[in-house]
Amino acid sequence: MTKGLLTTSVGSFPKPDYLLRARNQFAAGKLPARELEELEKRATKEWIDFQEEIGIDILVDGEQYRGDMATYFAELMDGFTISGLVRSYGNRYYRKPIAVGPVARRGPMTLEMWKYAQGLTGRPVKGMLTGPYTMADWSFNEYYPTREAFIMDLARAVHEEALDLERAGATYIQIDEPALSTRPEEMELGSRALGIVTQGLSAHTITHICYGDFAKVFQHLVTLPVDQLDLELANSNYQLLDYFRKARFEKAIGLGVIDVHNHLVEQVEEVKRGIKQALQVLKPHQIYVDPDCGLKTRSVEEAQAKLRVMVQANREVKRELGIE
Amino acid sequence: MITTLVGNYPKVPSLTDGPNLRTAITRYDQKRITAEEMARVADDATRDAIGEQARAGLDLLTDGHIRWEDEVTYFSRGLSGVSLNGLLRFFDTNTYYRQPIVSGALAWQKPVTVRDYTFAVEHSQKPLKAVLPGPLTLACHVQDNHYKDFKKLTFAAAEALNAEATALQAAGASFIQWNEPTLVRAKEHFAVFQELAKIVTRGITVKTALYTYFGDISGLYPQFLGLPFQVLGLDFVMGEANFGLLKGFPQEKELGFGIVDARNTKLEIVEELVGHLDGLRATVSLDRVYLNPNCGLEFLPRKNAYEKLERIVAAAARAKEVLL
Ligand SMILES: [Zn+2]
């Protein structure tokens, strides 16, 4: 029997109301860090249990303890301060990292939470890191004379974190690079930085890319030094698959089959169609089925409903095609 | 030499002392405050933004685009034929805009920005300019389900923007500006843009400006300098090549000199800005220069945006001392 079509998630899940309230209280100085951490662990456990219950193969911790994906790491590193509020869109604001000195890892950043999450399940939990290119691109820079110098220091720091995760037993390590596809002229630099992160790792490495002009960056994407490219397919009606049809592609792809920007929950049939379309281009073992992107902007109910549809659609495709 | 800004100004204060627009929007979305209460807070925030520009010593202000969700949505949703879709990344910034969907004739029905403009003028001691999106930027950021013809879509956008400019002129605006970053990012549309420029400025007898940013005009030079606007704004931070493309800058036109980085918190050194102005004199006399950031200031926290304005004002003052 052919093997493949494992299910997973891109990274973030929505935070339950009690955790959102607790984060606000913590920010206002009304809740001790220890109590917040307890609630983060409770929410993490709930998401791990949910993923196990619906039968996802490779789990994530849901990033219940993170705010912004660049700022979270910057706060734990040397060389950064955090800015005042900047707008992301609409009425959403966040604080950006500012590089004010040489950036470096102070110590493990995600290790403890990963160990906690992995301790809750027998299935693999992915290590989740923000890539050096995205960290730099989403920070202000008051220190480095060039973007390259900034990105390379970050690459070394993220590499150390990846090594720690691998030593602790992580078999899947994802390095998110959502900013990478925005500047075709810097893809080579971003790729070099990613190479530093993944160098010498034996874990299955993944990079998540979103929102790009894929026509301009595709040739670089396929050569990125990772085992798996995680891409959004659902929100572009699977048009990206055409690129894979044209090129010989041996790596794996994370096949985004759930549109994370839409409140509407997908139909099982629609997701099955997407997976089958991908199977015309790639072999089952090359395909990891997941949502397009992190689900943190959806409600808990929407996210769970979407994940259930994803798992069911994948299960039906596997049954119909005899994939184990 | 006149100091000004390119368009938007951060909406929420870094500290919690100003009018709390962010909280008001949240409450308004939850239907906990009325439209009138919401409008009052937005007006207060507008006054606050104008006050800060004036306090920094700026000569020519804007209303700060306090009500704008992003650079395209606010104006678009004031037109007929438009509904709103999901979030997309705005260029290579880590900010997002809600994509307008055009599903019927894109037509101007009533003023969209005139009330904001006149309110701001009433509450400002200093002159104000009206700033609109450019027709190409608008057209390239919508999803067109109606025209199915790019040129027709752009013409409709240009007509709507001309109608808005006409209404602003009737309301007393003496300076009308269009922001057109797409023009330097999608240069293949320049020929179409030359026609759009005629449409948006038709019947406008007050001063007009076209501001480009996020790139340079290489490839569009020297035709760009012949576009029918009295002020041409260029980005010298992300478009360093613009320094070499000023030869033959028309005597009757003025230059928007975007030399202060609105996308990074690092503060410019006044003497260096003066040095740039000194170099500029070879091609454009300083009495025909608007000194401004390279793009809207909303990429920065409020405090940093204010500091950038202070540097601009200080550089202009110093340049007048030593260069004029
Ligand atoms: Zn993504």
Short mmCIF file of N, CA, C and O and ligand atoms in Angstrom, two decimals, chain A residues 208 210 292-293, ligand 1:
data_model
loop_
_atom_site.label_atom_id
_atom_site.label_comp_id
_atom_site.label_asym_id
_atom_site.label_seq_id
_atom_site.Cartn_x
_atom_site.Cartn_y
_atom_site.Cartn_z
N HIS A 208 7.49 27.52 5.92
CA HIS A 208 6.16 27.99 5.52
C HIS A 208 6.31 29.36 4.86
O HIS A 208 6.92 30.27 5.40
N CYS A 210 4.16 32.44 2.63
CA CYS A 210 2.82 32.83 2.16
C CYS A 210 2.83 34.17 1.44
O CYS A 210 3.81 34.89 1.48
N ASP A 292 -3.92 26.61 5.03
CA ASP A 292 -3.05 27.52 4.28
C ASP A 292 -2.01 28.20 5.17
O ASP A 292 -0.90 28.46 4.74
N CYS A 293 -2.42 28.55 6.36
CA CYS A 293 -1.57 29.39 7.21
C CYS A 293 -2.00 29.15 8.65
O CYS A 293 -2.83 28.28 8.90
ZN ZN C 1 1.15 31.95 6.11
#
